[in-house]
Coordinates of N, CA and C in Angstrom, one line a residue:
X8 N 20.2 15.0 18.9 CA 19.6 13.8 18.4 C 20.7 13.0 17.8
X9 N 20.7 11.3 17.8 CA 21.8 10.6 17.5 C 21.9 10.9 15.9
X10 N 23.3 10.5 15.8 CA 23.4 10.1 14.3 C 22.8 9.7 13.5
X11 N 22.3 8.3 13.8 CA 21.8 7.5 12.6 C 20.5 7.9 12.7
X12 N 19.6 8.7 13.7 CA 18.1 9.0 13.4 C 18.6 10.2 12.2
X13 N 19.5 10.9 12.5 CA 19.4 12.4 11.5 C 20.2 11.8 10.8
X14 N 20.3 11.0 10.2 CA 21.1 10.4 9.1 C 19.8 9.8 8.2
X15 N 19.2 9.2 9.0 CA 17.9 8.6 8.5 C 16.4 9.8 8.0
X16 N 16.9 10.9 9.0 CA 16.0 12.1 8.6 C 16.5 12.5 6.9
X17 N 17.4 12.7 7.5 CA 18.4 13.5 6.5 C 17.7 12.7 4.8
X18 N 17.7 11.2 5.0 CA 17.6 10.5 3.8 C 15.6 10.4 3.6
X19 N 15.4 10.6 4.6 CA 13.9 11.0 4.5 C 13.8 12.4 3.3
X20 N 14.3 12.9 4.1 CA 14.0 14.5 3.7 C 14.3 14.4 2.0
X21 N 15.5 14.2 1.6 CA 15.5 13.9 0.3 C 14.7 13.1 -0.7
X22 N 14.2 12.1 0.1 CA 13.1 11.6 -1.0 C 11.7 12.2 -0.6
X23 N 11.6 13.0 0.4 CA 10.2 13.5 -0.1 C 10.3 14.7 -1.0
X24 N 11.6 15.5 -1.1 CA 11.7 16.5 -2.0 C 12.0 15.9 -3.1
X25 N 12.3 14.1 -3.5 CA 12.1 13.7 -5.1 C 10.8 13.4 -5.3
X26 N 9.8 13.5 -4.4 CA 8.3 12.7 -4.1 C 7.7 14.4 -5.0
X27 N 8.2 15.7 -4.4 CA 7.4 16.8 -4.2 C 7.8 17.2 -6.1
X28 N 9.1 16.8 -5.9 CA 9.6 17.2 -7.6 C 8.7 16.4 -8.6
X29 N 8.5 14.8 -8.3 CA 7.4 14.3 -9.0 C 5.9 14.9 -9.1
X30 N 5.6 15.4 -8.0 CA 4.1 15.8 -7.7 C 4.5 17.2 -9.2
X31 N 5.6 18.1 -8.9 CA 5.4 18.9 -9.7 C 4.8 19.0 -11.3
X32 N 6.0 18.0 -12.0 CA 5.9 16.9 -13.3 C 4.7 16.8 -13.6
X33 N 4.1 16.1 -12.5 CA 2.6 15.2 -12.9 C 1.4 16.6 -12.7
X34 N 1.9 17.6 -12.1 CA 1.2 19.0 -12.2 C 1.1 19.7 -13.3
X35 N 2.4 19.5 -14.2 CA 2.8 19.6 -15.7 C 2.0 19.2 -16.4
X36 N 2.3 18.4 -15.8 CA 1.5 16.8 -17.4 C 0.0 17.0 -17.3
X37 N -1.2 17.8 -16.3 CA -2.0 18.1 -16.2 C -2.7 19.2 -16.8
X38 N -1.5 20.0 -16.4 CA -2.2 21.2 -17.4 C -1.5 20.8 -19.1
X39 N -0.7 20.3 -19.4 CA -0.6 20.2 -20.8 C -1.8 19.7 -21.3
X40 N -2.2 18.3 -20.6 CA -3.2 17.7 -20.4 C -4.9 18.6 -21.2
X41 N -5.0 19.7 -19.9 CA -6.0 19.9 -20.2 C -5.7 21.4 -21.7
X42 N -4.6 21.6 -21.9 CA -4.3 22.8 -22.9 C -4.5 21.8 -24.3
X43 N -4.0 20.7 -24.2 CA -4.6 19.3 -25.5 C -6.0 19.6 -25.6
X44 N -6.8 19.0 -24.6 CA -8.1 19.3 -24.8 C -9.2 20.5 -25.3
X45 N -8.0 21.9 -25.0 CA -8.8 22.6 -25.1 C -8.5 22.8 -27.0
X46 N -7.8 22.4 -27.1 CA -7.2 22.4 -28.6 C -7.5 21.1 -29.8
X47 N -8.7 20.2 -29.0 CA -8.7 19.3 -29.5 C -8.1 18.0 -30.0
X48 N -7.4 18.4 -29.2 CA -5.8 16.9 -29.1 C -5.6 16.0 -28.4
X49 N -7.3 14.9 -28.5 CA -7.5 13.8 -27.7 C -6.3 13.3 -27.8
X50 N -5.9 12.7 -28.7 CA -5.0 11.6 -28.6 C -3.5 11.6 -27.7
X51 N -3.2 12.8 -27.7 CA -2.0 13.4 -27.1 C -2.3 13.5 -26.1
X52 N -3.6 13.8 -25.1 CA -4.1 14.0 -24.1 C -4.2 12.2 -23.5
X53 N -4.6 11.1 -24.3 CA -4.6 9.9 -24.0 C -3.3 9.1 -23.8
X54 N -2.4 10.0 -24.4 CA -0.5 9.2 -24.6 C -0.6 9.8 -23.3
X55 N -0.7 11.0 -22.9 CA -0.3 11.6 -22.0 C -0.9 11.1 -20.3
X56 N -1.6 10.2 -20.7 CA -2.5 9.8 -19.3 C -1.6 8.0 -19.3
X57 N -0.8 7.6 -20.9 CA -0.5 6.5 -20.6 C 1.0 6.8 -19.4
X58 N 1.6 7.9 -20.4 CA 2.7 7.9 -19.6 C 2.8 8.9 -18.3
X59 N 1.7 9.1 -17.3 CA 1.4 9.6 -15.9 C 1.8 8.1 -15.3
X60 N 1.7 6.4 -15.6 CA 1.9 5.5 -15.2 C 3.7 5.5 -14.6
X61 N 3.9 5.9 -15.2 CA 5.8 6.3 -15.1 C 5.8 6.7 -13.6
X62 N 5.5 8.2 -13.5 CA 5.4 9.1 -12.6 C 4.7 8.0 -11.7
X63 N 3.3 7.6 -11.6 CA 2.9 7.0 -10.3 C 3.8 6.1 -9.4
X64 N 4.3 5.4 -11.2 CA 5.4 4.3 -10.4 C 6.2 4.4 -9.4
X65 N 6.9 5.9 -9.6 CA 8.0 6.5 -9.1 C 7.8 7.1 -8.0
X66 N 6.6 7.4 -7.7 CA 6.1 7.7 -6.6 C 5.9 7.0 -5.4
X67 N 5.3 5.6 -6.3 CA 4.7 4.8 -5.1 C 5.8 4.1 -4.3
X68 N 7.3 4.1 -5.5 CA 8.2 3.6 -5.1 C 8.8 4.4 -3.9
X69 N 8.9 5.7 -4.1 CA 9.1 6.6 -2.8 C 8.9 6.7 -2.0
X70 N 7.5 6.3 -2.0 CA 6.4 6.0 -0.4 C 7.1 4.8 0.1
X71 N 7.2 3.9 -0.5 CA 7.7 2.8 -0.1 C 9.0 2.7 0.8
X72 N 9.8 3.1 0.6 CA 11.3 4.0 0.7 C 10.8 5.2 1.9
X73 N 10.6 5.7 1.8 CA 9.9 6.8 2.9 C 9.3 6.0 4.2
X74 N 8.5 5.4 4.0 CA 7.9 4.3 4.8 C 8.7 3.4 5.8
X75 N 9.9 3.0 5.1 CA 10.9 2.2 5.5 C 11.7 2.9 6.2
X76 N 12.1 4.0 5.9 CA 12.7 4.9 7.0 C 12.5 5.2 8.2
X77 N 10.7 5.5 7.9 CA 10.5 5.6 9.1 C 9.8 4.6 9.8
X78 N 9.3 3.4 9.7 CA 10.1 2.4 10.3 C 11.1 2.1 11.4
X79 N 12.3 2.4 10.6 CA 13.4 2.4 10.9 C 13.6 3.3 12.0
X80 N 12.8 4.4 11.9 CA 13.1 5.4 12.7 C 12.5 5.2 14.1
X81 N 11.1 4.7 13.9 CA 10.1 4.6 15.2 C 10.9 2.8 15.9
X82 N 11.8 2.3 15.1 CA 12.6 0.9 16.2 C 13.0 1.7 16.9
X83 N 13.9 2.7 16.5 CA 15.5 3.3 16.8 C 15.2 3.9 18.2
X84 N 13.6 4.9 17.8 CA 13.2 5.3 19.4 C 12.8 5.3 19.8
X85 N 12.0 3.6 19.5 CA 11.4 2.9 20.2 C 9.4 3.6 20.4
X86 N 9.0 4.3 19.2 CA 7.4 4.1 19.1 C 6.9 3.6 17.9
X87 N 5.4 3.5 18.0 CA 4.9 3.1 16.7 C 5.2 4.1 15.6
X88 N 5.3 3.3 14.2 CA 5.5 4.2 13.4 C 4.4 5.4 13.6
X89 N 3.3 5.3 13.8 CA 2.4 6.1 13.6 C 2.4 7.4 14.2
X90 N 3.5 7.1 15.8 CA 3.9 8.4 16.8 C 4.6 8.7 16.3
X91 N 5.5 8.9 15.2 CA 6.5 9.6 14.6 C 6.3 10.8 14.8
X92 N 5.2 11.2 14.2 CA 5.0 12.9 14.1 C 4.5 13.7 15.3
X93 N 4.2 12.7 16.4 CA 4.0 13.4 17.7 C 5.6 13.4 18.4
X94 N 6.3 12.6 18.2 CA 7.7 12.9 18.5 C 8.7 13.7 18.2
X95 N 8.3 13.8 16.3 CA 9.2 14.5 16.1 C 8.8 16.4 16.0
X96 N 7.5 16.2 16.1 CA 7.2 18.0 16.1 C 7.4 18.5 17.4
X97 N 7.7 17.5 18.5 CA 8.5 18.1 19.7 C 9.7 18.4 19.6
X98 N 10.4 18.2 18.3 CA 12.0 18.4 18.4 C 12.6 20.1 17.5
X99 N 13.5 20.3 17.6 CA 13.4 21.9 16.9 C 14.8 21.8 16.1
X100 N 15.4 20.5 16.1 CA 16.6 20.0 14.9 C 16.2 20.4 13.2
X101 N 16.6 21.3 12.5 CA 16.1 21.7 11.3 C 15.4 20.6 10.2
X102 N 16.2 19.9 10.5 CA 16.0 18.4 9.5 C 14.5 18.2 9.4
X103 N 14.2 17.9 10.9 CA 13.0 17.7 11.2 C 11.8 18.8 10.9
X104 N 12.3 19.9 11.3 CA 11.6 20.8 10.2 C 11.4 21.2 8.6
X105 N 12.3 20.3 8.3 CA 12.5 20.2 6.6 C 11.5 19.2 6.3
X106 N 11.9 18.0 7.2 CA 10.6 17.0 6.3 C 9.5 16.9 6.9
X107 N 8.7 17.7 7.9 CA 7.8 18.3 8.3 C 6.6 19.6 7.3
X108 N 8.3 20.2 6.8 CA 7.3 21.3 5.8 C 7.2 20.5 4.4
X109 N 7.9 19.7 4.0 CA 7.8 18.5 2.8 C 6.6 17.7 2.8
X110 N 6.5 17.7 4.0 CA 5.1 16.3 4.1 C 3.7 17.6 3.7
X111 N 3.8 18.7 4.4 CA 2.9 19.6 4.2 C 2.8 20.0 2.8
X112 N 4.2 20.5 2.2 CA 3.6 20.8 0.8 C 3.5 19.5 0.1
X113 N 3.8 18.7 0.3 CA 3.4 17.4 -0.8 C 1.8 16.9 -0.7
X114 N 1.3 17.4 0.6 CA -0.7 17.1 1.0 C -0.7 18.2 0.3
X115 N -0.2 19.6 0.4 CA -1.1 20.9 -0.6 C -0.9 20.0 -1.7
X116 N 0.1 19.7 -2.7 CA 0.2 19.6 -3.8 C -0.7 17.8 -4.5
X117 N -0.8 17.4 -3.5 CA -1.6 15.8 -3.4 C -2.9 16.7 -3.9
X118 N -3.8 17.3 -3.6 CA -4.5 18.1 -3.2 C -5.1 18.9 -4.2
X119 N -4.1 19.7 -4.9 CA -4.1 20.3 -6.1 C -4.5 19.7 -7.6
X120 N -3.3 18.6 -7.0 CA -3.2 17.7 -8.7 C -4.6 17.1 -8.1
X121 N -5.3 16.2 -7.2 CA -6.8 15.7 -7.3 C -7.5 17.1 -8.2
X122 N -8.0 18.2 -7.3 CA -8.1 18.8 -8.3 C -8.2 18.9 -9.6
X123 N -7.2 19.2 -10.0 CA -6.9 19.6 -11.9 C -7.0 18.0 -12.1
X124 N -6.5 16.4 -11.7 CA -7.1 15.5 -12.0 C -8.5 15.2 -12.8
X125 N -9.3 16.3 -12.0 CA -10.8 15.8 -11.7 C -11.3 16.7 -12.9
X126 N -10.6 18.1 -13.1 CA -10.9 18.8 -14.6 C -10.7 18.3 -15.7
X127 N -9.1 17.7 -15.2 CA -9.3 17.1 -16.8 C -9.8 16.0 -17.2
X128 N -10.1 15.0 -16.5 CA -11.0 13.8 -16.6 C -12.4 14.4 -17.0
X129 N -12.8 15.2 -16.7 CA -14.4 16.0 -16.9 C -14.0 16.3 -18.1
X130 N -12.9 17.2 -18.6 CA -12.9 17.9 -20.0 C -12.5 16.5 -21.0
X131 N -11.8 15.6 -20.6 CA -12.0 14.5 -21.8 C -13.3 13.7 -21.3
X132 N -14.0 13.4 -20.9 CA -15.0 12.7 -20.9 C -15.9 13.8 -22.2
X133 N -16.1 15.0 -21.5 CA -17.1 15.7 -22.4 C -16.0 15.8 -24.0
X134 N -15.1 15.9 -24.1 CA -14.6 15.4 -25.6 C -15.1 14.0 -26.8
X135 N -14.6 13.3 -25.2 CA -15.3 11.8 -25.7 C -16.6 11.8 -26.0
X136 N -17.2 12.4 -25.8 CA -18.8 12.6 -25.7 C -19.1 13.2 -27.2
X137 N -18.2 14.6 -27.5 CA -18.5 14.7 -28.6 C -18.1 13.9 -30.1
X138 N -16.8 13.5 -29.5 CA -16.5 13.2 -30.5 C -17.7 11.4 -31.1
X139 N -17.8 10.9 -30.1 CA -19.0 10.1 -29.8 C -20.1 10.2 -30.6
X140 N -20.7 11.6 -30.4 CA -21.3 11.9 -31.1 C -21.5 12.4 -32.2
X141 N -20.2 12.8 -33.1 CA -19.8 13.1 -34.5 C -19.7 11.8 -35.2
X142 N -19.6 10.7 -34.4 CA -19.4 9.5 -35.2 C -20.6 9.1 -35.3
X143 N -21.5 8.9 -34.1 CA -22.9 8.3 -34.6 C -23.0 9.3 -35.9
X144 N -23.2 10.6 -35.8 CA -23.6 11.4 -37.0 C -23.4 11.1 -38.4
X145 N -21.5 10.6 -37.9 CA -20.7 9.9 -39.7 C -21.9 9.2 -40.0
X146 N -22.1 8.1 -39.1 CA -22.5 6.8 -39.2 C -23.6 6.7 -39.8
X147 N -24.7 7.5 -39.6 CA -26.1 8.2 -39.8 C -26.4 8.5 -41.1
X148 N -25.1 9.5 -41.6 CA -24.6 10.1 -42.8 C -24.5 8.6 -43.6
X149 N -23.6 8.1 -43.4 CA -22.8 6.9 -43.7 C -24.5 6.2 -44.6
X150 N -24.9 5.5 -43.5 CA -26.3 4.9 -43.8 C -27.5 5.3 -44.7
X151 N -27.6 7.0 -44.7 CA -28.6 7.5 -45.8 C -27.8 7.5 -47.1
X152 N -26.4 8.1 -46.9 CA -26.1 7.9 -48.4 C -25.9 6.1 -49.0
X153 N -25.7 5.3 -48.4 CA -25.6 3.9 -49.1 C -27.0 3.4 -49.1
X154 N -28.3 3.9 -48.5 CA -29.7 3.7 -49.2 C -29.9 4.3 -50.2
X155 N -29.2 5.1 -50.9 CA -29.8 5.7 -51.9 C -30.9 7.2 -51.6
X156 N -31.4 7.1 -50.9 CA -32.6 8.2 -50.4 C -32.1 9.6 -51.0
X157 N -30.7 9.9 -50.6 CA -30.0 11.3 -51.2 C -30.3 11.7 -53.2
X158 N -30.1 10.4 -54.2 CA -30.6 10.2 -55.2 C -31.4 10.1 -55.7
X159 N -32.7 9.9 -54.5 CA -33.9 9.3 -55.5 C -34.5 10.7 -55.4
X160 N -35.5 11.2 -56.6 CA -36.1 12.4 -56.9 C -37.8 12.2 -56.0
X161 N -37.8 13.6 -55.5 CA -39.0 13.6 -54.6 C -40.3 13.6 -55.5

């Protein structure tokens, strides 16, 4: 295979293993995520969903970057970007087997984090819910004791 396609693999391959290191992170930040919740620690659980924005960024910028490669790659030998992976799973150059098995664990791991995503979105909603509902209750409270009703003799 020419140089500059495995040169361009080569720089493939490395940002999907910064893409797979991010997936890991944001795998982190999920289960901390849902270990807040289980401990009652909305709010750290909501800082924690601000700064997942970071991570996406850094992702999306990768794709982006990844994308452009290959691009670059389907000019070079001349198919649509989209044949890429029919061209290059005919080839047996390691490279191409590296960001082959990259693209595979980054869909397991795409996959996963939906997943635990979808838990912890369900475990803070049902948080929000209670806590929701401890406040109407303040509120409730709030309301009988400022009528008076608690003081007046039956």
């Amino acid at each position: 295979m020419r140089d500059d396609i495995l040169s361009l693999l080569e720089e493939e391959e490395r940002l999907l293993s910064e893409k797979k290191s991010l997936f890991d992170r944001f795998m982190l930040s999920e289960i901390e995520k849902i270990s807040c919740l289980n401990y009652g620690r909305i709010e750290k659980c909501l800082s924690m969903f601000a700064a997942d924005n970071d991570l996406i960024a850094e992702i999306d910028s990768l794709d982006f970057h990844i994308k452009k490669i290959e691009q670059q790659i389907a000019g070079t030998i001349g198919v649509k970007p989209s044949e890429i992976g029919k061209f290059l799973s005919a080839r047996k150059e390691t490279v191409i087997k590296k960001v082959c098995s990259s693209k595979r664990e980054i869909r397991v791991s795409a996959s996963e984090l939906a997943g635990m995503r979808e838990k912890t979105i369900g475990l803070l909603e049902s948080a929000l819910g209670k806590t929701a509902a401890e406040i109407d209750g303040l509120q409730s409270l709030r309301k009988i004791k400022s009528s008076g009703i608690l003081k007046k003799k039956l």
